[in-house]
mmCIF file of C-alpha atoms and ligand atoms in Angstrom:
data_model
loop_
_atom_site.group_PDB
_atom_site.id
_atom_site.type_symbol
_atom_site.label_atom_id
_atom_site.label_comp_id
_atom_site.label_asym_id
_atom_site.label_seq_id
_atom_site.Cartn_x
_atom_site.Cartn_y
_atom_site.Cartn_z
ATOM 1 C CA MET T 1 -21.074 24.192 54.289
ATOM 2 C CA LEU T 2 -21.637 24.546 50.565
ATOM 3 C CA VAL T 3 -18.762 26.825 50.098
ATOM 4 C CA GLN T 4 -16.467 24.279 52.085
ATOM 5 C CA ASN T 5 -17.452 21.339 50.004
ATOM 6 C CA GLY T 6 -16.483 23.224 46.738
ATOM 7 C CA ILE T 7 -20.302 23.504 45.679
ATOM 8 C CA LEU T 8 -20.685 27.138 45.920
ATOM 9 C CA ALA T 9 -17.992 29.669 45.088
ATOM 10 C CA ALA T 10 -16.727 31.551 48.133
ATOM 11 C CA ASN T 11 -18.480 34.750 47.063
ATOM 12 C CA GLY T 12 -21.704 32.688 47.041
ATOM 13 C CA ASP T 13 -22.778 33.891 43.476
ATOM 14 C CA GLU T 14 -21.760 30.769 41.310
ATOM 15 C CA PRO T 15 -21.452 27.013 41.800
ATOM 16 C CA VAL T 16 -17.755 26.133 41.456
ATOM 17 C CA LEU T 17 -18.171 22.790 39.910
ATOM 18 C CA SER T 18 -14.751 22.622 38.299
ATOM 19 C CA ASP T 19 -13.085 22.847 41.579
ATOM 20 C CA ASN T 20 -15.156 19.560 42.652
ATOM 21 C CA LYS T 21 -12.845 16.423 42.265
ATOM 22 C CA ALA T 22 -15.538 14.104 41.562
ATOM 23 C CA VAL T 23 -16.718 16.539 38.511
ATOM 24 C CA ARG T 24 -13.140 16.708 37.392
ATOM 25 C CA ASP T 25 -12.793 13.002 37.430
ATOM 26 C CA ALA T 26 -16.055 12.343 35.589
ATOM 27 C CA GLN T 27 -14.979 14.912 32.867
ATOM 28 C CA GLU T 28 -11.672 13.133 32.598
ATOM 29 C CA ARG T 29 -13.399 9.763 32.152
ATOM 30 C CA LEU T 30 -15.722 11.404 29.718
ATOM 31 C CA ASP T 31 -12.792 12.787 27.704
ATOM 32 C CA GLY T 32 -11.126 9.366 27.769
ATOM 33 C CA ALA T 33 -14.180 7.452 26.605
ATOM 34 C CA ARG T 34 -14.554 10.017 23.752
ATOM 35 C CA ARG T 35 -10.955 9.579 22.739
ATOM 36 C CA SER T 36 -11.369 5.915 22.713
ATOM 37 C CA LEU T 37 -14.635 6.103 20.746
ATOM 38 C CA GLU T 38 -12.830 8.178 18.104
ATOM 39 C CA ASP T 39 -9.859 5.576 17.784
ATOM 40 C CA GLN T 40 -12.487 2.827 17.402
ATOM 41 C CA GLN T 41 -14.476 4.641 14.807
ATOM 42 C CA ARG T 42 -11.084 5.171 12.980
ATOM 43 C CA ASP T 43 -10.159 1.396 13.228
ATOM 44 C CA LYS T 44 -13.471 0.660 11.929
ATOM 45 C CA SER T 45 -13.286 2.974 8.897
ATOM 46 C CA ASN T 46 -9.769 1.570 8.269
ATOM 47 C CA HIS T 47 -11.039 -1.972 8.420
ATOM 48 C CA GLU T 48 -13.918 -1.127 6.292
ATOM 49 C CA GLU T 49 -11.690 0.461 3.603
ATOM 50 C CA ASP T 50 -9.464 -2.569 3.695
ATOM 51 C CA LEU T 51 -12.378 -4.896 3.263
ATOM 52 C CA ASN T 52 -13.334 -2.925 0.002
ATOM 53 C CA LYS T 53 -9.712 -3.099 -1.245
ATOM 54 C CA ASP T 54 -9.050 -5.524 -4.156
ATOM 55 C CA TYR T 55 -6.832 -8.160 -3.043
ATOM 56 C CA GLY T 56 -7.002 -10.273 -6.205
ATOM 57 C CA VAL T 57 -8.424 -13.889 -6.690
ATOM 58 C CA ASP T 58 -8.971 -15.576 -3.420
ATOM 59 C CA ASP T 59 -7.552 -12.324 -1.630
ATOM 60 C CA VAL T 60 -4.239 -14.012 -2.055
ATOM 61 C CA PHE T 61 -2.334 -10.666 -1.841
ATOM 62 C CA ARG T 62 -4.095 -9.876 1.544
ATOM 63 C CA ALA T 63 -1.532 -12.311 2.828
ATOM 64 C CA LEU T 64 1.347 -10.619 1.209
ATOM 65 C CA LYS T 65 0.502 -7.069 1.993
ATOM 66 C CA GLY T 66 3.396 -4.973 3.206
ATOM 67 C CA LYS T 67 6.002 -7.822 2.378
ATOM 68 C CA CYS T 68 8.729 -6.443 0.201
ATOM 69 C CA PHE T 69 11.423 -8.032 -2.003
ATOM 70 C CA LEU T 70 14.292 -6.440 -3.996
ATOM 71 C CA LEU T 71 14.425 -6.773 -7.648
ATOM 72 C CA ASP T 72 17.774 -6.449 -9.341
ATOM 73 C CA SER T 73 17.688 -5.185 -12.700
ATOM 74 C CA GLY T 74 20.378 -3.275 -14.983
ATOM 75 C CA GLU T 75 21.608 -0.094 -13.320
ATOM 76 C CA TYR T 76 18.850 0.009 -10.633
ATOM 77 C CA THR T 77 17.637 -2.139 -7.853
ATOM 78 C CA TYR T 78 13.856 -2.016 -7.453
ATOM 79 C CA GLU T 79 11.815 -2.806 -4.286
ATOM 80 C CA LEU T 80 8.323 -3.919 -4.722
ATOM 81 C CA CYS T 81 6.366 -3.783 -1.457
ATOM 82 C CA TRP T 82 2.943 -5.657 -2.182
ATOM 83 C CA MET T 83 -0.095 -3.563 -2.070
ATOM 84 C CA ASP T 84 2.055 -0.664 -1.011
ATOM 85 C CA ARG T 85 4.707 0.871 -3.351
ATOM 86 C CA VAL T 86 7.469 0.325 -5.772
ATOM 87 C CA THR T 87 10.875 2.060 -5.560
ATOM 88 C CA GLN T 88 13.895 2.378 -7.606
ATOM 89 C CA LYS T 89 17.568 3.036 -6.455
ATOM 90 C CA SER T 90 20.588 3.500 -8.757
ATOM 91 C CA LYS T 91 23.326 1.017 -8.109
ATOM 92 C CA LYS T 92 25.689 4.099 -8.643
ATOM 93 C CA GLY T 93 24.780 5.567 -5.399
ATOM 94 C CA GLY T 94 21.737 7.557 -6.626
ATOM 95 C CA SER T 95 18.838 8.563 -4.183
ATOM 96 C CA LEU T 96 15.757 6.396 -3.781
ATOM 97 C CA ASN T 97 12.808 7.262 -6.193
ATOM 98 C CA VAL T 98 9.269 6.287 -5.289
ATOM 99 C CA MET T 99 8.094 5.049 -8.407
ATOM 100 C CA GLY T 100 4.463 4.732 -7.374
ATOM 101 C CA ASN T 101 1.933 3.853 -4.732
ATOM 102 C CA TYR T 102 -0.501 0.741 -5.112
ATOM 103 C CA ALA T 103 -3.747 1.979 -6.793
ATOM 104 C CA GLY T 104 -5.544 -1.233 -7.766
ATOM 105 C CA MET T 105 -5.355 -4.399 -9.876
ATOM 106 C CA GLY T 106 -6.406 -5.166 -13.423
ATOM 107 C CA THR T 107 -5.488 -7.502 -16.227
ATOM 108 C CA ILE T 108 -3.864 -7.281 -19.553
ATOM 109 C CA VAL T 109 -3.404 -9.502 -22.539
ATOM 110 C CA VAL T 110 0.255 -10.196 -23.395
ATOM 111 C CA ASP T 111 2.327 -11.870 -25.894
ATOM 112 C CA GLU T 112 5.896 -11.988 -24.932
ATOM 113 C CA GLU T 113 8.747 -14.416 -25.135
ATOM 114 C CA VAL T 114 9.725 -16.913 -22.377
ATOM 115 C CA SER T 115 13.197 -17.762 -22.233
ATOM 116 C CA ALA T 116 14.431 -21.299 -22.223
ATOM 117 C CA ASP T 117 14.741 -21.399 -18.467
ATOM 118 C CA GLY T 118 10.863 -20.566 -18.057
ATOM 119 C CA LYS T 119 11.224 -16.734 -17.372
ATOM 120 C CA GLY T 120 8.858 -14.415 -19.031
ATOM 121 C CA LEU T 121 5.173 -13.289 -19.306
ATOM 122 C CA GLY T 122 4.205 -15.709 -21.930
ATOM 123 C CA THR T 123 1.033 -15.273 -23.906
ATOM 124 C CA GLY T 124 -2.587 -14.712 -22.672
ATOM 125 C CA GLU T 125 -4.246 -12.703 -19.862
ATOM 126 C CA ARG T 126 -2.151 -11.476 -16.925
ATOM 127 C CA LEU T 127 -2.782 -9.783 -13.649
ATOM 128 C CA THR T 128 -1.551 -6.201 -13.317
ATOM 129 C CA MET T 129 -0.967 -3.951 -10.321
ATOM 130 C CA LYS T 130 -1.219 -0.206 -11.009
ATOM 131 C CA HIS T 131 1.178 2.115 -8.961
ATOM 132 C CA GLU T 132 0.477 5.771 -9.224
ATOM 133 C CA ASN T 133 1.610 9.199 -7.773
ATOM 134 C CA GLY T 134 5.218 8.378 -7.311
ATOM 135 C CA GLN T 135 7.946 11.154 -7.007
ATOM 136 C CA SER T 136 7.551 13.692 -9.389
ATOM 137 C CA CYS T 137 9.916 13.516 -12.646
ATOM 138 C CA TRP T 138 12.075 16.469 -13.794
ATOM 139 C CA ASN T 139 10.195 17.927 -16.650
ATOM 140 C CA GLY T 140 7.820 14.951 -16.520
ATOM 141 C CA PRO T 141 4.868 13.470 -14.722
ATOM 142 C CA ASN T 142 4.825 11.835 -11.354
ATOM 143 C CA ARG T 143 6.289 8.398 -11.664
ATOM 144 C CA SER T 144 3.907 5.563 -12.140
ATOM 145 C CA VAL T 145 4.423 1.743 -12.691
ATOM 146 C CA LEU T 146 2.551 -0.982 -14.103
ATOM 147 C CA VAL T 147 3.604 -4.275 -12.567
ATOM 148 C CA VAL T 148 2.571 -7.235 -14.882
ATOM 149 C CA LEU T 149 2.609 -10.480 -12.964
ATOM 150 C CA ALA T 150 3.078 -14.116 -14.096
ATOM 151 C CA CYS T 151 3.637 -17.516 -12.329
ATOM 152 C CA ALA T 152 7.269 -18.232 -11.418
ATOM 153 C CA PRO T 153 8.835 -20.344 -8.323
ATOM 154 C CA THR T 154 10.230 -17.171 -6.638
ATOM 155 C CA GLU T 155 10.007 -13.391 -6.926
ATOM 156 C CA GLU T 156 12.035 -12.062 -9.735
ATOM 157 C CA VAL T 157 11.944 -9.158 -12.106
ATOM 158 C CA TRP T 158 12.182 -10.122 -15.871
ATOM 159 C CA LYS T 159 12.147 -6.734 -17.450
ATOM 160 C CA VAL T 160 11.696 -2.996 -16.643
ATOM 161 C CA VAL T 161 10.718 -0.663 -19.553
ATOM 162 C CA GLU T 162 10.461 3.020 -19.099
ATOM 163 C CA GLU T 163 7.595 3.299 -21.554
ATOM 164 C CA GLU T 164 7.789 6.994 -21.598
ATOM 165 C CA LYS T 165 9.591 9.460 -19.363
ATOM 166 C CA CYS T 166 8.933 8.124 -15.860
ATOM 167 C CA VAL T 167 6.183 5.657 -16.995
ATOM 168 C CA TYR T 168 7.286 2.092 -16.291
ATOM 169 C CA ARG T 169 6.233 -1.205 -16.844
ATOM 170 C CA MET T 170 7.761 -4.011 -14.716
ATOM 171 C CA GLU T 171 7.352 -7.751 -15.620
ATOM 172 C CA VAL T 172 7.589 -9.792 -12.521
ATOM 173 C CA GLY T 173 7.398 -13.442 -11.758
ATOM 174 C CA THR T 174 5.905 -14.626 -8.552
ATOM 175 C CA PRO T 175 4.429 -17.715 -6.946
ATOM 176 C CA ALA T 176 1.478 -15.523 -5.758
ATOM 177 C CA VAL T 177 -0.347 -15.840 -9.028
ATOM 178 C CA CYS T 178 0.302 -19.327 -9.791
ATOM 179 C CA MET T 179 -3.128 -20.316 -8.806
ATOM 180 C CA SER T 180 -4.973 -17.685 -10.376
ATOM 181 C CA GLY T 181 -5.823 -19.337 -13.492
ATOM 182 C CA MET T 182 -4.240 -16.813 -15.896
ATOM 183 C CA ALA T 183 -0.713 -16.564 -14.897
ATOM 184 C CA SER T 184 1.098 -19.501 -16.226
ATOM 185 C CA GLY T 185 4.050 -17.421 -17.630
ATOM 186 C CA SER T 186 6.660 -20.028 -16.895
ATOM 187 C CA ASN T 187 5.584 -22.479 -19.531
ATOM 188 C CA GLY T 188 5.057 -19.817 -22.158
ATOM 189 C CA LYS T 189 1.491 -20.647 -23.026
ATOM 190 C CA ASP T 190 -1.770 -20.777 -21.086
ATOM 191 C CA GLU T 191 -3.088 -24.340 -20.768
ATOM 192 C CA LEU T 192 -6.212 -24.803 -22.551
HETATM 193 C C1 LIG C 201 15.937 8.823 -12.745
HETATM 194 C C2 LIG C 201 15.090 7.682 -13.078
HETATM 195 C C3 LIG C 201 14.813 7.525 -14.486
HETATM 196 C C4 LIG C 201 14.114 8.782 -14.981
HETATM 197 C C5 LIG C 201 15.004 9.874 -14.595
HETATM 198 C C6 LIG C 201 14.249 11.352 -14.991
HETATM 199 O O1 LIG C 201 17.151 8.889 -13.338
HETATM 200 O O2 LIG C 201 13.968 7.543 -12.366
HETATM 201 O O3 LIG C 201 13.991 6.480 -14.795
HETATM 202 O O4 LIG C 201 14.125 8.717 -16.457
HETATM 203 O O5 LIG C 201 15.249 10.054 -13.238
HETATM 204 O O6 LIG C 201 14.830 12.435 -14.590
#
C-alpha cells in the first residue's frame, strides 16, 4: 500500500518523497515564495537606496528623474536625463558618447555674464550635478561633466566647455531650480 501510494520506493529501501505530488507541489510553492521574497528584498533595497539619494532642495529632482531633454550647442546635440546621464552626439553624424552618469549634487560659486535676454549663470552660488564615469576618451580619462544650473523659464544650454580633454562643464537653465533660493541666473545677480 505504501509503495502504491508513492511513499515507499518499490524496492522497499527508501521513501520516494520526490515522486509524491503533494510534496512536489509544496516544494514548488516554497520555491515560488522564496523567489518572491528575494524580489521584494531587492525592491526594498532599491527603495532604500533611492531614499538616501540626494534629490536637491525639497526633492525637486525626484519628480524629474529619468526625464530627458535635448540641448543644442555648437557642433553637438547633448541630451541631459535628470539624475541619470548626459550624452553628446555630433551633428555631423558622429556616434553617441556617454559623457557621464549622475553621481551627486553640489554647489559652486560663479561669476558669469548674463546676456541681455537673461541667459546665463549670473553671480552667486549655483547648484551643480556631477556626472562621472562616462565613455573612456582616446588617450584621456573617462568622460565626466559638471552641470551648473540656474533658473530659466525652459530647459536650455547656455555654454559647454571642455575644460580639459573629456572633462566638461555645462551651463544649463532650468525652471527646476527657480525655487531653490540660489539660482536666479536669469536676472544676473542674486537678490539680497
Ligand atoms: C569626441 C568628443 C570630444 C573629445 C574627443 C576626444 O570628439 O567627445 O569632446 O575631445 O572625442 O577624442
